[in-house]
């Protein structure tokens, strides 16, 4: 569902991605770890067409991300959901309206149809009783779950998560991770950047350690955690656990 070959991306003279190759199969959970500034978020943003690529071949859900046309980008964003650390809910809209907005505008659904879907995705994240609440009335964990629900409502083929729990305290982190675990078990294809090592170790099919804009090590999480091949990963693992 994702094929990246020799991806390069610079910001000015700063080479942020330096020849990244990575494949993601349908139904897989791929977790990306690495130091701050190693290029994790940039890689994720490239997958969604949010960042222009300098060189390399990058295919996502059948779209050529390096040479996209406008129509492709629009289609791509329907198929690929992304959730960030800050959840960016519309503060003046209820939870339900936050979710139905894109359905009625982008997907041209009727209000009734959209509400049915909103109800379904809110159930998935355990918040069906919050549909009439406004974002400011939610805890951080609840708001993040609404953001995830809003993405899911678009029925994406691929979900991208960029440190969605880093701003949350442990209890709220756990409830958001639970939602992501359910999604993974339900067969959703997902790529996530995370600091939650235990979660990545338990659930990821593939673990990617990024270093200096490259895929430094990649493989089954258990193997990478227990037998890091490089000094860089060794150092990262021992400092993080
Ligand atoms: P973190 O763990 O802190 O989130 P990261 O691995 O996600 O780090 P990126 O956000 O991908 O790292 O950033 C990699 C490098 O690219 C950094 O040096 C950053 O300063 C630079 N960078 C990222 N976005 C931009 C931008 N829009 N313009 C200029 N430089 C950028
Ligand atoms: Mg980042």
PDB file of C-alpha atoms and ligand atoms in Angstrom:
ATOM      1  CA  UNK A   1       0.000   0.000   0.000  1.00  0.00           C
ATOM      2  CA  UNK A   2       3.115   2.203   0.505  1.00  0.00           C
ATOM      3  CA  UNK A   3       6.320   1.926  -1.519  1.00  0.00           C
ATOM      4  CA  UNK A   4       9.096   4.416  -0.883  1.00  0.00           C
ATOM      5  CA  UNK A   5      12.358   4.207  -2.797  1.00  0.00           C
ATOM      6  CA  UNK A   6      15.353   6.398  -2.129  1.00  0.00           C
ATOM      7  CA  UNK A   7      13.383   9.385  -0.905  1.00  0.00           C
ATOM      8  CA  UNK A   8      15.252  12.640  -0.488  1.00  0.00           C
ATOM      9  CA  UNK A   9      14.006  15.850   1.095  1.00  0.00           C
ATOM     10  CA  UNK A  10      15.884  18.950   2.168  1.00  0.00           C
ATOM     11  CA  UNK A  11      14.846  22.200   3.780  1.00  0.00           C
ATOM     12  CA  UNK A  12      17.389  24.597   2.330  1.00  0.00           C
ATOM     13  CA  UNK A  13      20.781  23.077   3.021  1.00  0.00           C
ATOM     14  CA  UNK A  14      19.382  20.853   5.752  1.00  0.00           C
ATOM     15  CA  UNK A  15      19.138  17.315   4.359  1.00  0.00           C
ATOM     16  CA  UNK A  16      16.257  15.924   6.368  1.00  0.00           C
ATOM     17  CA  UNK A  17      15.541  12.702   4.470  1.00  0.00           C
ATOM     18  CA  UNK A  18      18.600  11.157   2.933  1.00  0.00           C
ATOM     19  CA  UNK A  19      17.634   8.148   0.865  1.00  0.00           C
ATOM     20  CA  UNK A  20      14.721   6.560   2.725  1.00  0.00           C
ATOM     21  CA  UNK A  21      13.290   3.314   1.382  1.00  0.00           C
ATOM     22  CA  UNK A  22      10.357   1.674   3.092  1.00  0.00           C
ATOM     23  CA  UNK A  23       7.415  -0.542   2.166  1.00  0.00           C
ATOM     24  CA  UNK A  24       4.184  -0.933   4.089  1.00  0.00           C
ATOM     25  CA  UNK A  25       1.873  -3.848   3.353  1.00  0.00           C
ATOM     26  CA  UNK A  26      -1.885  -3.718   3.762  1.00  0.00           C
ATOM     27  CA  UNK A  27      -2.910  -4.433   7.359  1.00  0.00           C
ATOM     28  CA  UNK A  28       0.509  -3.782   8.831  1.00  0.00           C
ATOM     29  CA  UNK A  29       1.395  -1.521  11.709  1.00  0.00           C
ATOM     30  CA  UNK A  30       4.727   0.156  11.118  1.00  0.00           C
ATOM     31  CA  UNK A  31       6.165   2.100  14.045  1.00  0.00           C
ATOM     32  CA  UNK A  32       8.846   4.736  13.550  1.00  0.00           C
ATOM     33  CA  UNK A  33      11.181   5.698  16.366  1.00  0.00           C
ATOM     34  CA  UNK A  34      14.252   7.884  16.504  1.00  0.00           C
ATOM     35  CA  UNK A  35      15.790  10.974  18.028  1.00  0.00           C
ATOM     36  CA  UNK A  36      14.293  14.425  17.687  1.00  0.00           C
ATOM     37  CA  UNK A  37      15.156  15.864  14.284  1.00  0.00           C
ATOM     38  CA  UNK A  38      15.824  12.498  12.635  1.00  0.00           C
ATOM     39  CA  UNK A  39      13.108  13.178  10.045  1.00  0.00           C
ATOM     40  CA  UNK A  40      10.201  11.107  11.359  1.00  0.00           C
ATOM     41  CA  UNK A  41       7.483  13.735  10.990  1.00  0.00           C
ATOM     42  CA  UNK A  42       8.800  14.850   7.623  1.00  0.00           C
ATOM     43  CA  UNK A  43       8.607  11.277   6.357  1.00  0.00           C
ATOM     44  CA  UNK A  44       5.028  10.975   7.580  1.00  0.00           C
ATOM     45  CA  UNK A  45       4.071  14.283   5.993  1.00  0.00           C
ATOM     46  CA  UNK A  46       5.540  13.172   2.675  1.00  0.00           C
ATOM     47  CA  UNK A  47       3.240  10.136   2.751  1.00  0.00           C
ATOM     48  CA  UNK A  48       0.231  12.415   2.842  1.00  0.00           C
ATOM     49  CA  UNK A  49       1.475  14.836   0.223  1.00  0.00           C
ATOM     50  CA  UNK A  50       1.832  17.572   2.845  1.00  0.00           C
ATOM     51  CA  UNK A  51       5.501  17.950   1.987  1.00  0.00           C
ATOM     52  CA  UNK A  52       7.001  18.278  -1.474  1.00  0.00           C
ATOM     53  CA  UNK A  53       9.489  15.519  -2.259  1.00  0.00           C
ATOM     54  CA  UNK A  54      12.892  16.397  -3.812  1.00  0.00           C
ATOM     55  CA  UNK A  55      13.829  13.022  -5.265  1.00  0.00           C
ATOM     56  CA  UNK A  56      12.872   9.397  -5.104  1.00  0.00           C
ATOM     57  CA  UNK A  57       9.891   7.282  -5.916  1.00  0.00           C
ATOM     58  CA  UNK A  58       6.973   7.298  -3.511  1.00  0.00           C
ATOM     59  CA  UNK A  59       3.731   5.435  -4.132  1.00  0.00           C
ATOM     60  CA  UNK A  60       0.873   5.635  -1.634  1.00  0.00           C
ATOM     61  CA  UNK A  61      -2.458   3.894  -2.237  1.00  0.00           C
ATOM     62  CA  UNK A  62      -1.748   3.873  -5.962  1.00  0.00           C
ATOM     63  CA  UNK A  63      -0.815   7.560  -6.128  1.00  0.00           C
ATOM     64  CA  UNK A  64       2.533   8.870  -7.311  1.00  0.00           C
ATOM     65  CA  UNK A  65       3.424  11.344  -4.564  1.00  0.00           C
ATOM     66  CA  UNK A  66       6.495  12.730  -6.274  1.00  0.00           C
ATOM     67  CA  UNK A  67       4.488  13.795  -9.312  1.00  0.00           C
ATOM     68  CA  UNK A  68       0.974  14.398  -8.069  1.00  0.00           C
ATOM     69  CA  UNK A  69      -1.678  16.339  -9.877  1.00  0.00           C
ATOM     70  CA  UNK A  70      -4.381  18.233  -8.017  1.00  0.00           C
ATOM     71  CA  UNK A  71      -7.002  15.529  -8.394  1.00  0.00           C
ATOM     72  CA  UNK A  72      -4.615  12.890  -7.117  1.00  0.00           C
ATOM     73  CA  UNK A  73      -3.828  14.894  -4.015  1.00  0.00           C
ATOM     74  CA  UNK A  74      -7.513  15.285  -3.241  1.00  0.00           C
ATOM     75  CA  UNK A  75      -8.133  11.572  -3.678  1.00  0.00           C
ATOM     76  CA  UNK A  76      -5.023  10.758  -1.674  1.00  0.00           C
ATOM     77  CA  UNK A  77      -6.203  12.783   1.315  1.00  0.00           C
ATOM     78  CA  UNK A  78      -9.502  10.912   1.320  1.00  0.00           C
ATOM     79  CA  UNK A  79      -7.615   7.632   1.458  1.00  0.00           C
ATOM     80  CA  UNK A  80      -4.934   8.611   3.928  1.00  0.00           C
ATOM     81  CA  UNK A  81      -5.861   9.953   7.352  1.00  0.00           C
ATOM     82  CA  UNK A  82      -3.358  11.782   9.519  1.00  0.00           C
ATOM     83  CA  UNK A  83      -3.552  12.647  13.209  1.00  0.00           C
ATOM     84  CA  UNK A  84      -1.050  14.926  14.919  1.00  0.00           C
ATOM     85  CA  UNK A  85      -0.013  15.624  18.470  1.00  0.00           C
ATOM     86  CA  UNK A  86      -2.263  18.686  18.507  1.00  0.00           C
ATOM     87  CA  UNK A  87      -5.697  17.552  17.521  1.00  0.00           C
ATOM     88  CA  UNK A  88      -6.899  20.669  15.693  1.00  0.00           C
ATOM     89  CA  UNK A  89     -10.600  20.233  16.331  1.00  0.00           C
ATOM     90  CA  UNK A  90     -12.797  23.159  15.311  1.00  0.00           C
ATOM     91  CA  UNK A  91     -13.520  24.838  18.679  1.00  0.00           C
ATOM     92  CA  UNK A  92     -16.850  26.373  17.632  1.00  0.00           C
ATOM     93  CA  UNK A  93     -18.344  23.077  16.414  1.00  0.00           C
ATOM     94  CA  UNK A  94     -19.734  20.184  18.406  1.00  0.00           C
ATOM     95  CA  UNK A  95     -17.955  16.847  18.389  1.00  0.00           C
ATOM     96  CA  UNK A  96     -20.533  15.474  15.991  1.00  0.00           C
ATOM     97  CA  UNK A  97     -20.230  18.428  13.608  1.00  0.00           C
ATOM     98  CA  UNK A  98     -16.436  18.194  13.732  1.00  0.00           C
ATOM     99  CA  UNK A  99     -16.815  14.698  12.365  1.00  0.00           C
ATOM    100  CA  UNK A 100     -19.638  15.230   9.873  1.00  0.00           C
ATOM    101  CA  UNK A 101     -18.203  18.405   8.326  1.00  0.00           C
ATOM    102  CA  UNK A 102     -15.829  16.716   5.892  1.00  0.00           C
ATOM    103  CA  UNK A 103     -18.387  14.023   5.135  1.00  0.00           C
ATOM    104  CA  UNK A 104     -21.046  16.485   4.038  1.00  0.00           C
ATOM    105  CA  UNK A 105     -18.669  18.876   2.255  1.00  0.00           C
ATOM    106  CA  UNK A 106     -15.883  16.740   0.757  1.00  0.00           C
ATOM    107  CA  UNK A 107     -17.770  13.464   0.444  1.00  0.00           C
ATOM    108  CA  UNK A 108     -21.111  15.153  -0.339  1.00  0.00           C
ATOM    109  CA  UNK A 109     -23.084  12.929   2.006  1.00  0.00           C
ATOM    110  CA  UNK A 110     -26.493  13.795   3.359  1.00  0.00           C
ATOM    111  CA  UNK A 111     -26.620  15.016   6.957  1.00  0.00           C
ATOM    112  CA  UNK A 112     -28.392  11.820   7.991  1.00  0.00           C
ATOM    113  CA  UNK A 113     -25.754   9.586   6.412  1.00  0.00           C
ATOM    114  CA  UNK A 114     -22.972  11.638   7.952  1.00  0.00           C
ATOM    115  CA  UNK A 115     -24.556  11.459  11.411  1.00  0.00           C
ATOM    116  CA  UNK A 116     -24.843   7.700  11.166  1.00  0.00           C
ATOM    117  CA  UNK A 117     -21.147   7.455  10.415  1.00  0.00           C
ATOM    118  CA  UNK A 118     -20.277   9.912  13.188  1.00  0.00           C
ATOM    119  CA  UNK A 119     -22.208   7.748  15.625  1.00  0.00           C
ATOM    120  CA  UNK A 120     -20.334   4.656  14.453  1.00  0.00           C
ATOM    121  CA  UNK A 121     -16.844   6.123  14.723  1.00  0.00           C
ATOM    122  CA  UNK A 122     -17.604   7.735  18.085  1.00  0.00           C
ATOM    123  CA  UNK A 123     -18.646   4.307  19.309  1.00  0.00           C
ATOM    124  CA  UNK A 124     -15.322   2.932  18.081  1.00  0.00           C
ATOM    125  CA  UNK A 125     -13.407   5.384  20.250  1.00  0.00           C
ATOM    126  CA  UNK A 126     -15.827   5.042  23.171  1.00  0.00           C
ATOM    127  CA  UNK A 127     -17.273   8.562  23.042  1.00  0.00           C
ATOM    128  CA  UNK A 128     -20.794   8.194  21.687  1.00  0.00           C
ATOM    129  CA  UNK A 129     -22.103  10.150  24.705  1.00  0.00           C
ATOM    130  CA  UNK A 130     -19.980  13.208  23.777  1.00  0.00           C
ATOM    131  CA  UNK A 131     -21.447  14.012  20.398  1.00  0.00           C
ATOM    132  CA  UNK A 132     -23.027  17.290  21.543  1.00  0.00           C
ATOM    133  CA  UNK A 133     -20.022  18.456  23.540  1.00  0.00           C
ATOM    134  CA  UNK A 134     -17.675  21.200  22.360  1.00  0.00           C
ATOM    135  CA  UNK A 135     -13.921  20.529  22.170  1.00  0.00           C
ATOM    136  CA  UNK A 136     -13.162  22.720  25.213  1.00  0.00           C
ATOM    137  CA  UNK A 137     -15.383  20.449  27.306  1.00  0.00           C
ATOM    138  CA  UNK A 138     -13.235  17.405  26.536  1.00  0.00           C
ATOM    139  CA  UNK A 139     -10.108  16.093  28.213  1.00  0.00           C
ATOM    140  CA  UNK A 140      -6.981  15.899  26.084  1.00  0.00           C
ATOM    141  CA  UNK A 141      -7.412  12.169  25.652  1.00  0.00           C
ATOM    142  CA  UNK A 142     -11.039  12.553  24.630  1.00  0.00           C
ATOM    143  CA  UNK A 143     -10.172  15.307  22.159  1.00  0.00           C
ATOM    144  CA  UNK A 144      -7.481  13.141  20.636  1.00  0.00           C
ATOM    145  CA  UNK A 145      -9.936  10.247  20.326  1.00  0.00           C
ATOM    146  CA  UNK A 146     -12.394  12.569  18.560  1.00  0.00           C
ATOM    147  CA  UNK A 147      -9.598  13.600  16.183  1.00  0.00           C
ATOM    148  CA  UNK A 148      -8.951   9.937  15.446  1.00  0.00           C
ATOM    149  CA  UNK A 149     -12.683   9.309  14.985  1.00  0.00           C
ATOM    150  CA  UNK A 150     -12.890  12.251  12.593  1.00  0.00           C
ATOM    151  CA  UNK A 151     -10.142  10.715  10.488  1.00  0.00           C
ATOM    152  CA  UNK A 152     -11.727   7.273  10.586  1.00  0.00           C
ATOM    153  CA  UNK A 153     -15.040   8.686   9.404  1.00  0.00           C
ATOM    154  CA  UNK A 154     -13.469   9.255   6.007  1.00  0.00           C
ATOM    155  CA  UNK A 155     -12.897   5.489   5.771  1.00  0.00           C
ATOM    156  CA  UNK A 156      -9.170   5.809   5.042  1.00  0.00           C
ATOM    157  CA  UNK A 157      -7.082   2.951   3.714  1.00  0.00           C
ATOM    158  CA  UNK A 158      -4.064   4.148   5.622  1.00  0.00           C
ATOM    159  CA  UNK A 159      -3.774   6.008   8.914  1.00  0.00           C
ATOM    160  CA  UNK A 160      -0.760   8.086   9.921  1.00  0.00           C
ATOM    161  CA  UNK A 161      -0.200   9.012  13.561  1.00  0.00           C
ATOM    162  CA  UNK A 162       2.484  11.502  14.598  1.00  0.00           C
ATOM    163  CA  UNK A 163       3.160  11.289  18.329  1.00  0.00           C
ATOM    164  CA  UNK A 164      -0.529  11.462  19.107  1.00  0.00           C
ATOM    165  CA  UNK A 165      -0.005  10.736  22.791  1.00  0.00           C
ATOM    166  CA  UNK A 166       3.035  12.902  23.586  1.00  0.00           C
ATOM    167  CA  UNK A 167       0.976  15.737  25.012  1.00  0.00           C
ATOM    168  CA  UNK A 168      -1.101  13.466  27.255  1.00  0.00           C
ATOM    169  CA  UNK A 169      -0.560  12.201  30.779  1.00  0.00           C
ATOM    170  CA  UNK A 170      -0.223   8.430  31.258  1.00  0.00           C
ATOM    171  CA  UNK A 171      -3.868   7.641  31.935  1.00  0.00           C
ATOM    172  CA  UNK A 172      -5.079   9.519  28.865  1.00  0.00           C
ATOM    173  CA  UNK A 173      -2.242   8.062  26.825  1.00  0.00           C
ATOM    174  CA  UNK A 174      -3.484   4.589  27.708  1.00  0.00           C
ATOM    175  CA  UNK A 175      -7.006   5.282  26.453  1.00  0.00           C
ATOM    176  CA  UNK A 176      -5.717   6.640  23.143  1.00  0.00           C
ATOM    177  CA  UNK A 177      -3.313   3.712  22.710  1.00  0.00           C
ATOM    178  CA  UNK A 178      -6.235   1.385  23.371  1.00  0.00           C
ATOM    179  CA  UNK A 179      -8.109   2.926  20.430  1.00  0.00           C
ATOM    180  CA  UNK A 180      -5.049   2.479  18.221  1.00  0.00           C
ATOM    181  CA  UNK A 181      -4.651  -1.099  19.368  1.00  0.00           C
ATOM    182  CA  UNK A 182      -8.286  -1.832  18.469  1.00  0.00           C
ATOM    183  CA  UNK A 183      -7.721  -0.283  15.060  1.00  0.00           C
ATOM    184  CA  UNK A 184      -4.643  -2.388  14.436  1.00  0.00           C
ATOM    185  CA  UNK A 185      -6.450  -5.540  15.483  1.00  0.00           C
ATOM    186  CA  UNK A 186      -9.289  -4.576  13.166  1.00  0.00           C
ATOM    187  CA  UNK A 187      -6.836  -4.686  10.269  1.00  0.00           C
ATOM    188  CA  UNK A 188      -6.216  -0.983   9.697  1.00  0.00           C
ATOM    189  CA  UNK A 189      -2.950  -0.221   7.926  1.00  0.00           C
ATOM    190  CA  UNK A 190      -1.081   2.294  10.015  1.00  0.00           C
ATOM    191  CA  UNK A 191       2.218   4.097  10.233  1.00  0.00           C
ATOM    192  CA  UNK A 192       2.960   5.783  13.506  1.00  0.00           C
ATOM    193  CA  UNK A 193       5.704   7.860  14.993  1.00  0.00           C
ATOM    194  CA  UNK A 194       5.810   7.152  18.696  1.00  0.00           C
ATOM    195  CA  UNK A 195       7.752   7.394  21.933  1.00  0.00           C
ATOM    196  CA  UNK A 196       5.661   4.593  23.414  1.00  0.00           C
ATOM    197  CA  UNK A 197       8.271   1.861  23.159  1.00  0.00           C
ATOM    198  CA  UNK A 198       6.269  -0.800  24.986  1.00  0.00           C
ATOM    199  CA  UNK A 199       3.319  -0.202  22.699  1.00  0.00           C
ATOM    200  CA  UNK A 200       5.475  -0.340  19.558  1.00  0.00           C
ATOM    201  CA  UNK A 201       7.201  -3.467  20.769  1.00  0.00           C
ATOM    202  CA  UNK A 202       3.940  -5.237  21.518  1.00  0.00           C
ATOM    203  CA  UNK A 203       1.938  -4.286  18.446  1.00  0.00           C
ATOM    204  CA  UNK A 204       4.086  -3.166  15.540  1.00  0.00           C
ATOM    205  CA  UNK A 205       4.737  -5.624  12.736  1.00  0.00           C
ATOM    206  CA  UNK A 206       7.733  -3.614  11.643  1.00  0.00           C
ATOM    207  CA  UNK A 207       9.869  -1.228  13.653  1.00  0.00           C
ATOM    208  CA  UNK A 208      11.831   1.499  11.898  1.00  0.00           C
ATOM    209  CA  UNK A 209      14.662   3.320  13.640  1.00  0.00           C
ATOM    210  CA  UNK A 210      15.420   6.594  11.883  1.00  0.00           C
ATOM    211  CA  UNK A 211      18.752   8.314  12.291  1.00  0.00           C
ATOM    212  CA  UNK A 212      20.051  11.339  10.375  1.00  0.00           C
ATOM    213  CA  UNK A 213      17.304  11.092   7.783  1.00  0.00           C
ATOM    214  CA  UNK A 214      17.871   7.441   7.043  1.00  0.00           C
ATOM    215  CA  UNK A 215      16.271   4.139   7.920  1.00  0.00           C
ATOM    216  CA  UNK A 216      19.119   3.112  10.201  1.00  0.00           C
ATOM    217  CA  UNK A 217      17.610  -0.195  11.306  1.00  0.00           C
ATOM    218  CA  UNK A 218      14.396  -1.975  10.407  1.00  0.00           C
ATOM    219  CA  UNK A 219      12.875  -5.274  11.436  1.00  0.00           C
ATOM    220  CA  UNK A 220      10.647  -7.047  13.941  1.00  0.00           C
ATOM    221  CA  UNK A 221      10.392  -4.910  17.105  1.00  0.00           C
ATOM    222  CA  UNK A 222      11.573  -7.634  19.471  1.00  0.00           C
ATOM    223  CA  UNK A 223      14.707  -8.160  17.446  1.00  0.00           C
ATOM    224  CA  UNK A 224      15.560  -4.471  17.235  1.00  0.00           C
ATOM    225  CA  UNK A 225      14.979  -3.905  20.927  1.00  0.00           C
ATOM    226  CA  UNK A 226      16.847  -6.971  22.156  1.00  0.00           C
ATOM    227  CA  UNK A 227      19.601  -7.100  19.536  1.00  0.00           C
ATOM    228  CA  UNK A 228      20.274  -3.628  18.147  1.00  0.00           C
ATOM    229  CA  UNK A 229      22.916  -3.946  15.440  1.00  0.00           C
ATOM    230  CA  UNK A 230      24.176  -0.385  15.539  1.00  0.00           C
ATOM    231  CA  UNK A 231      25.624   1.709  18.338  1.00  0.00           C
ATOM    232  CA  UNK A 232      23.066   4.420  17.552  1.00  0.00           C
ATOM    233  CA  UNK A 233      20.057   2.200  18.185  1.00  0.00           C
ATOM    234  CA  UNK A 234      21.712   0.671  21.218  1.00  0.00           C
ATOM    235  CA  UNK A 235      22.152   4.124  22.676  1.00  0.00           C
ATOM    236  CA  UNK A 236      18.601   5.155  21.777  1.00  0.00           C
ATOM    237  CA  UNK A 237      17.049   2.053  23.309  1.00  0.00           C
ATOM    238  CA  UNK A 238      19.049   2.236  26.528  1.00  0.00           C
ATOM    239  CA  UNK A 239      18.333   5.924  27.027  1.00  0.00           C
ATOM    240  CA  UNK A 240      14.651   5.519  26.356  1.00  0.00           C
ATOM    241  CA  UNK A 241      13.728   2.482  28.446  1.00  0.00           C
TER     242      UNK A 241
HETATM  243  P1  LIG B   1      10.737  15.219  16.629  1.00  0.00           P
HETATM  244  O1  LIG B   1      10.980  13.917  17.321  1.00  0.00           O
HETATM  245  O2  LIG B   1      11.327  16.364  17.398  1.00  0.00           O
HETATM  246  O3  LIG B   1       9.305  15.428  16.247  1.00  0.00           O
HETATM  247  P2  LIG B   1      11.322  14.510  13.881  1.00  0.00           P
HETATM  248  O4  LIG B   1      12.131  13.267  13.776  1.00  0.00           O
HETATM  249  O5  LIG B   1       9.866  14.389  13.657  1.00  0.00           O
HETATM  250  O6  LIG B   1      11.623  15.176  15.282  1.00  0.00           O
HETATM  251  P3  LIG B   1      11.265  16.385  11.719  1.00  0.00           P
HETATM  252  O7  LIG B   1      10.143  17.183  12.252  1.00  0.00           O
HETATM  253  O8  LIG B   1      10.992  15.496  10.572  1.00  0.00           O
HETATM  254  O9  LIG B   1      11.957  15.545  12.866  1.00  0.00           O
HETATM  255  O10 LIG B   1      12.409  17.407  11.363  1.00  0.00           O
HETATM  256  C1  LIG B   1      13.639  17.013  10.804  1.00  0.00           C
HETATM  257  C2  LIG B   1      14.465  18.247  10.489  1.00  0.00           C
HETATM  258  O11 LIG B   1      13.805  19.006   9.501  1.00  0.00           O
HETATM  259  C3  LIG B   1      14.704  19.170  11.653  1.00  0.00           C
HETATM  260  O12 LIG B   1      16.043  19.587  11.600  1.00  0.00           O
HETATM  261  C4  LIG B   1      13.758  20.313  11.405  1.00  0.00           C
HETATM  262  O13 LIG B   1      14.301  21.493  11.905  1.00  0.00           O
HETATM  263  C5  LIG B   1      13.655  20.349   9.909  1.00  0.00           C
HETATM  264  N1  LIG B   1      12.337  20.817   9.429  1.00  0.00           N
HETATM  265  C6  LIG B   1      11.167  20.188   9.597  1.00  0.00           C
HETATM  266  N2  LIG B   1      10.147  20.853   9.023  1.00  0.00           N
HETATM  267  C7  LIG B   1      10.704  21.963   8.471  1.00  0.00           C
HETATM  268  C8  LIG B   1      10.190  23.079   7.724  1.00  0.00           C
HETATM  269  N3  LIG B   1       8.883  23.173   7.422  1.00  0.00           N
HETATM  270  N4  LIG B   1      11.058  24.024   7.326  1.00  0.00           N
HETATM  271  C9  LIG B   1      12.372  23.940   7.623  1.00  0.00           C
HETATM  272  N5  LIG B   1      12.925  22.918   8.320  1.00  0.00           N
HETATM  273  C10 LIG B   1      12.106  21.947   8.735  1.00  0.00           C
HETATM  274 MG1  LIG B   2       8.188  14.929  14.779  1.00  0.00          MG
END
